[in-house]
PDB file of C-alpha atoms in Angstrom:
ATOM      1  CA  GLU A   1     -58.076  -0.381  16.452  1.00  0.00           C
ATOM      2  CA  ALA A   2     -61.329  -2.898  15.518  1.00  0.00           C
ATOM      3  CA  VAL A   3     -60.223  -1.724  11.617  1.00  0.00           C
ATOM      4  CA  LEU A   4     -57.471  -3.151  11.626  1.00  0.00           C
ATOM      5  CA  ALA A   5     -58.063  -6.361  13.370  1.00  0.00           C
ATOM      6  CA  GLY A   6     -60.738  -6.992  11.499  1.00  0.00           C
ATOM      7  CA  MET A   7     -58.387  -6.856   8.411  1.00  0.00           C
ATOM      8  CA  GLY A   8     -56.125  -8.471  10.795  1.00  0.00           C
ATOM      9  CA  LYS A   9     -58.837 -11.535  10.796  1.00  0.00           C
ATOM     10  CA  HIS A  10     -60.133 -11.931   7.507  1.00  0.00           C
ATOM     11  CA  GLY A  11     -56.787 -11.583   5.538  1.00  0.00           C
ATOM     12  CA  GLU A  12     -57.981 -14.149   3.205  1.00  0.00           C
ATOM     13  CA  SER A  13     -61.777 -11.880   2.381  1.00  0.00           C
ATOM     14  CA  ALA A  14     -60.452  -9.621  -0.421  1.00  0.00           C
ATOM     15  CA  ALA A  15     -64.283  -7.197   0.164  1.00  0.00           C
ATOM     16  CA  VAL A  16     -63.085  -7.235   4.341  1.00  0.00           C
ATOM     17  CA  GLN A  17     -59.295  -5.798   2.982  1.00  0.00           C
ATOM     18  CA  GLU A  18     -61.106  -3.961   0.260  1.00  0.00           C
ATOM     19  CA  HIS A  19     -63.638  -1.615   2.593  1.00  0.00           C
ATOM     20  CA  GLY A  20     -61.236  -1.973   5.461  1.00  0.00           C
ATOM     21  CA  CYS A  21     -57.930   0.379   3.328  1.00  0.00           C
ATOM     22  CA  TRP A  22     -61.613   2.469   2.711  1.00  0.00           C
ATOM     23  CA  ALA A  23     -62.027   2.853   6.685  1.00  0.00           C
ATOM     24  CA  VAL A  24     -58.664   3.312   7.363  1.00  0.00           C
ATOM     25  CA  CYS A  25     -57.627   5.859   4.121  1.00  0.00           C
ATOM     26  CA  ASN A  26     -60.894   7.806   5.352  1.00  0.00           C
ATOM     27  CA  LEU A  27     -59.765   7.992   9.181  1.00  0.00           C
ATOM     28  CA  SER A  28     -56.625   9.585   7.122  1.00  0.00           C
ATOM     29  CA  PHE A  29     -57.124  12.591   5.458  1.00  0.00           C
ATOM     30  CA  ASN A  30     -57.024  13.147  10.735  1.00  0.00           C
ATOM     31  CA  ILE A  31     -53.460  14.305  11.205  1.00  0.00           C
ATOM     32  CA  ASP A  32     -54.079  12.762  14.514  1.00  0.00           C
ATOM     33  CA  ASN A  33     -55.315   9.593  12.745  1.00  0.00           C
ATOM     34  CA  ARG A  34     -51.890   8.819  10.712  1.00  0.00           C
ATOM     35  CA  VAL A  35     -50.309   8.842  13.732  1.00  0.00           C
ATOM     36  CA  LYS A  36     -52.390   6.475  15.003  1.00  0.00           C
ATOM     37  CA  ILE A  37     -52.925   4.426  12.401  1.00  0.00           C
ATOM     38  CA  GLY A  38     -49.240   3.301  11.840  1.00  0.00           C
ATOM     39  CA  ALA A  39     -48.130   3.457  15.343  1.00  0.00           C
ATOM     40  CA  ALA A  40     -51.026   0.475  15.957  1.00  0.00           C
ATOM     41  CA  GLY A  41     -49.857  -1.387  12.854  1.00  0.00           C
ATOM     42  CA  GLY A  42     -51.446  -0.793  10.841  1.00  0.00           C
ATOM     43  CA  ILE A  43     -49.371   0.504   7.347  1.00  0.00           C
ATOM     44  CA  GLU A  44     -48.215  -2.912   7.500  1.00  0.00           C
ATOM     45  CA  VAL A  45     -52.142  -4.695   7.694  1.00  0.00           C
ATOM     46  CA  VAL A  46     -53.263  -2.026   5.160  1.00  0.00           C
ATOM     47  CA  ILE A  47     -49.704  -3.985   2.761  1.00  0.00           C
ATOM     48  CA  ALA A  48     -50.188  -7.530   3.706  1.00  0.00           C
ATOM     49  CA  GLY A  49     -53.805  -7.302   2.554  1.00  0.00           C
ATOM     50  CA  MET A  50     -52.326  -5.952  -0.664  1.00  0.00           C
ATOM     51  CA  GLY A  51     -49.835  -8.967  -1.190  1.00  0.00           C
ATOM     52  CA  LYS A  52     -52.435 -11.166  -0.340  1.00  0.00           C
ATOM     53  CA  HIS A  53     -54.846  -9.966  -3.060  1.00  0.00           C
ATOM     54  CA  GLY A  54     -52.832  -8.582  -5.687  1.00  0.00           C
ATOM     55  CA  GLY A  55     -55.515  -9.297  -8.058  1.00  0.00           C
ATOM     56  CA  SER A  56     -58.498  -7.256  -7.044  1.00  0.00           C
ATOM     57  CA  ALA A  57     -58.791  -3.648  -8.443  1.00  0.00           C
ATOM     58  CA  GLY A  58     -60.770  -2.330  -5.597  1.00  0.00           C
ATOM     59  CA  VAL A  59     -58.104  -3.225  -2.981  1.00  0.00           C
ATOM     60  CA  GLN A  60     -55.025  -2.455  -5.229  1.00  0.00           C
ATOM     61  CA  GLU A  61     -57.208   1.679  -5.257  1.00  0.00           C
ATOM     62  CA  ALA A  62     -58.305   0.957  -1.325  1.00  0.00           C
ATOM     63  CA  GLY A  63     -54.856   0.234  -0.240  1.00  0.00           C
ATOM     64  CA  CYS A  64     -53.597   3.025  -2.686  1.00  0.00           C
ATOM     65  CA  ARG A  65     -55.448   6.271  -1.298  1.00  0.00           C
ATOM     66  CA  ALA A  66     -55.144   4.412   2.443  1.00  0.00           C
ATOM     67  CA  LEU A  67     -51.064   4.788   1.625  1.00  0.00           C
ATOM     68  CA  ARG A  68     -51.463   8.098  -0.457  1.00  0.00           C
ATOM     69  CA  ASN A  69     -52.965   9.276   3.214  1.00  0.00           C
ATOM     70  CA  LEU A  70     -50.874   7.999   5.305  1.00  0.00           C
ATOM     71  CA  ALA A  71     -47.497   9.361   3.331  1.00  0.00           C
ATOM     72  CA  VAL A  72     -49.000  12.703   4.232  1.00  0.00           C
ATOM     73  CA  ASN A  73     -46.439  12.199   7.720  1.00  0.00           C
ATOM     74  CA  SER A  74     -43.512  12.319   7.914  1.00  0.00           C
ATOM     75  CA  ASP A  75     -42.404   9.475  10.316  1.00  0.00           C
ATOM     76  CA  ASN A  76     -45.635   6.899   8.519  1.00  0.00           C
ATOM     77  CA  LYS A  77     -43.497   7.366   4.571  1.00  0.00           C
ATOM     78  CA  VAL A  78     -40.211   5.839   6.211  1.00  0.00           C
ATOM     79  CA  LYS A  79     -42.714   3.346   7.088  1.00  0.00           C
ATOM     80  CA  ILE A  80     -43.847   2.028   4.577  1.00  0.00           C
ATOM     81  CA  ALA A  81     -41.021   2.210   2.612  1.00  0.00           C
ATOM     82  CA  ALA A  82     -39.258  -0.210   5.618  1.00  0.00           C
ATOM     83  CA  ALA A  83     -42.840  -2.561   5.128  1.00  0.00           C
ATOM     84  CA  GLY A  84     -42.637  -2.764   1.784  1.00  0.00           C
ATOM     85  CA  GLY A  85     -45.029  -0.608   0.969  1.00  0.00           C
ATOM     86  CA  ILE A  86     -43.229   1.237  -2.092  1.00  0.00           C
ATOM     87  CA  GLU A  87     -43.070  -2.601  -3.812  1.00  0.00           C
ATOM     88  CA  ALA A  88     -46.943  -3.097  -3.130  1.00  0.00           C
ATOM     89  CA  VAL A  89     -48.175  -0.046  -4.553  1.00  0.00           C
ATOM     90  CA  LEU A  90     -45.818  -0.570  -8.434  1.00  0.00           C
ATOM     91  CA  ALA A  91     -46.678  -3.965  -7.890  1.00  0.00           C
ATOM     92  CA  GLY A  92     -50.276  -2.903  -8.183  1.00  0.00           C
ATOM     93  CA  MET A  93     -50.513  -0.362 -10.071  1.00  0.00           C
ATOM     94  CA  GLY A  94     -49.005  -2.824 -12.495  1.00  0.00           C
ATOM     95  CA  LYS A  95     -50.559  -5.836 -12.031  1.00  0.00           C
ATOM     96  CA  HIS A  96     -53.554  -3.216 -12.844  1.00  0.00           C
ATOM     97  CA  GLY A  97     -52.658  -1.017 -16.203  1.00  0.00           C
ATOM     98  CA  GLU A  98     -55.908  -0.859 -17.646  1.00  0.00           C
ATOM     99  CA  SER A  99     -57.836   0.513 -14.135  1.00  0.00           C
ATOM    100  CA  ALA A 100     -57.598   4.331 -14.033  1.00  0.00           C
ATOM    101  CA  ALA A 101     -58.143   4.441 -10.559  1.00  0.00           C
ATOM    102  CA  VAL A 102     -55.166   1.565  -9.667  1.00  0.00           C
ATOM    103  CA  GLN A 103     -53.691   3.776 -11.803  1.00  0.00           C
ATOM    104  CA  GLU A 104     -54.452   7.516 -10.563  1.00  0.00           C
ATOM    105  CA  HIS A 105     -53.924   6.177  -6.771  1.00  0.00           C
ATOM    106  CA  GLY A 106     -50.619   5.043  -7.249  1.00  0.00           C
ATOM    107  CA  CYS A 107     -49.418   8.148  -8.746  1.00  0.00           C
ATOM    108  CA  TRP A 108     -50.930   9.294  -5.840  1.00  0.00           C
ATOM    109  CA  ALA A 109     -49.013   7.080  -3.312  1.00  0.00           C
ATOM    110  CA  VAL A 110     -45.669   6.995  -5.187  1.00  0.00           C
ATOM    111  CA  CYS A 111     -45.184  11.524  -4.885  1.00  0.00           C
ATOM    112  CA  ASN A 112     -46.650  11.609  -1.497  1.00  0.00           C
ATOM    113  CA  LEU A 113     -44.025   9.279  -0.364  1.00  0.00           C
ATOM    114  CA  SER A 114     -41.385  11.100  -2.542  1.00  0.00           C
ATOM    115  CA  PHE A 115     -41.177  14.006  -0.230  1.00  0.00           C
ATOM    116  CA  ASN A 116     -38.476  12.138   1.739  1.00  0.00           C
ATOM    117  CA  ILE A 117     -35.112  12.365   0.243  1.00  0.00           C
ATOM    118  CA  ASP A 118     -34.693   8.250   0.418  1.00  0.00           C
ATOM    119  CA  ASN A 119     -38.007   7.016  -1.227  1.00  0.00           C
ATOM    120  CA  ARG A 120     -37.292   9.049  -3.952  1.00  0.00           C
ATOM    121  CA  VAL A 121     -34.120   7.113  -4.423  1.00  0.00           C
ATOM    122  CA  LYS A 122     -35.711   3.186  -3.788  1.00  0.00           C
ATOM    123  CA  ILE A 123     -38.772   4.284  -6.592  1.00  0.00           C
ATOM    124  CA  GLY A 124     -36.249   5.136  -8.639  1.00  0.00           C
ATOM    125  CA  ALA A 125     -34.375   1.727  -8.641  1.00  0.00           C
ATOM    126  CA  ALA A 126     -37.992  -0.523  -8.041  1.00  0.00           C
ATOM    127  CA  GLY A 127     -38.806   0.429 -11.784  1.00  0.00           C
ATOM    128  CA  GLY A 128     -41.452   3.659  -9.890  1.00  0.00           C
ATOM    129  CA  ILE A 129     -40.693   5.914 -12.665  1.00  0.00           C
ATOM    130  CA  GLU A 130     -41.024   3.439 -15.174  1.00  0.00           C
ATOM    131  CA  VAL A 131     -44.409   2.464 -13.639  1.00  0.00           C
ATOM    132  CA  VAL A 132     -46.125   6.177 -13.701  1.00  0.00           C
ATOM    133  CA  ILE A 133     -44.938   6.322 -16.769  1.00  0.00           C
ATOM    134  CA  ALA A 134     -46.945   3.307 -18.046  1.00  0.00           C
ATOM    135  CA  GLY A 135     -50.069   4.376 -16.057  1.00  0.00           C
ATOM    136  CA  MET A 136     -49.606   8.221 -18.212  1.00  0.00           C
ATOM    137  CA  GLY A 137     -49.333   6.468 -21.142  1.00  0.00           C
ATOM    138  CA  LYS A 138     -52.614   4.097 -20.762  1.00  0.00           C
ATOM    139  CA  HIS A 139     -54.469   6.725 -19.207  1.00  0.00           C
ATOM    140  CA  GLY A 140     -53.728   9.762 -21.973  1.00  0.00           C
ATOM    141  CA  GLY A 141     -57.292  10.229 -21.372  1.00  0.00           C
ATOM    142  CA  SER A 142     -58.275  10.844 -17.620  1.00  0.00           C
ATOM    143  CA  ALA A 143     -56.825  14.508 -15.595  1.00  0.00           C
ATOM    144  CA  GLY A 144     -56.745  12.022 -12.282  1.00  0.00           C
ATOM    145  CA  VAL A 145     -54.011  10.144 -13.569  1.00  0.00           C
ATOM    146  CA  GLN A 146     -52.182  13.054 -15.371  1.00  0.00           C
ATOM    147  CA  GLU A 147     -51.711  15.115 -12.878  1.00  0.00           C
ATOM    148  CA  ALA A 148     -50.920  12.613  -9.991  1.00  0.00           C
ATOM    149  CA  GLY A 149     -48.177  11.336 -12.677  1.00  0.00           C
ATOM    150  CA  CYS A 150     -46.866  14.104 -13.366  1.00  0.00           C
ATOM    151  CA  ARG A 151     -47.042  15.163  -9.643  1.00  0.00           C
ATOM    152  CA  ALA A 152     -45.324  11.913  -8.860  1.00  0.00           C
ATOM    153  CA  LEU A 153     -42.487  12.764 -10.527  1.00  0.00           C
ATOM    154  CA  ARG A 154     -41.917  15.723 -10.264  1.00  0.00           C
ATOM    155  CA  ASN A 155     -40.677  14.822  -7.097  1.00  0.00           C
ATOM    156  CA  LEU A 156     -38.892  11.872  -8.309  1.00  0.00           C
ATOM    157  CA  ALA A 157     -37.281  14.728 -10.638  1.00  0.00           C
ATOM    158  CA  VAL A 158     -35.115  16.188  -7.710  1.00  0.00           C
ATOM    159  CA  ASN A 159     -32.796  13.569  -7.432  1.00  0.00           C
ATOM    160  CA  SER A 160     -30.576  13.872  -9.719  1.00  0.00           C
ATOM    161  CA  ASP A 161     -30.269  10.282 -11.419  1.00  0.00           C
ATOM    162  CA  ASN A 162     -33.866  10.395 -11.719  1.00  0.00           C
ATOM    163  CA  LYS A 163     -34.183  12.985 -13.793  1.00  0.00           C
ATOM    164  CA  VAL A 164     -31.588  10.906 -16.159  1.00  0.00           C
ATOM    165  CA  LYS A 165     -33.856   8.140 -15.766  1.00  0.00           C
ATOM    166  CA  ILE A 166     -37.136   9.964 -16.350  1.00  0.00           C
ATOM    167  CA  ALA A 167     -35.832  11.662 -19.433  1.00  0.00           C
ATOM    168  CA  ALA A 168     -34.677   7.956 -20.661  1.00  0.00           C
ATOM    169  CA  ALA A 169     -37.964   6.217 -19.727  1.00  0.00           C
ATOM    170  CA  GLY A 170     -40.056   8.646 -22.159  1.00  0.00           C
ATOM    171  CA  GLY A 171     -41.586  10.558 -18.678  1.00  0.00           C
ATOM    172  CA  ILE A 172     -40.676  14.045 -20.561  1.00  0.00           C
ATOM    173  CA  GLU A 173     -43.126  13.169 -23.666  1.00  0.00           C
ATOM    174  CA  ALA A 174     -45.976  11.523 -20.524  1.00  0.00           C
ATOM    175  CA  VAL A 175     -45.574  14.376 -19.124  1.00  0.00           C
ATOM    176  CA  LEU A 176     -45.395  17.330 -22.101  1.00  0.00           C
ATOM    177  CA  ALA A 177     -48.053  14.622 -23.393  1.00  0.00           C
ATOM    178  CA  GLY A 178     -50.317  15.078 -19.938  1.00  0.00           C
ATOM    179  CA  MET A 179     -50.192  19.229 -20.551  1.00  0.00           C
TER     180      MET A 179
END
């Protein structure tokens, strides 16, 4: 709760948001902590930090990492989507296309969020397929981006409409190039 309180109190500080997101990321490797952070409003705090500091690649990377870990929990997947987390991740990836770290951890967040059936549809409708493919295209030399991007597209492709969108957006070529 201290981390979340600090992030809430110092929302204007990119440094506090970045390091707070890193703390949430590391704390959420623990199963019980994922639940506690979700129940304590941590998802909303992370998303707010990403929204206030869209220009900071450091905040976006740390926020994507935190949401990635929190999204391992099924209830948190729903909370993240309801709080605008899908849009926050995609916005961060879109704004920081040059950052392999933002692309990799954004793709991981998309991957974990897309284990939820409703989130697959939301991500596809929000342009997430195109954002993932763009990240893979810009960072063809990064095995981390390629793996996370392939995993995200794999999960998104479970949805029939997304299969068509992925193919139309160049996803087949992106996956083959990444291999």
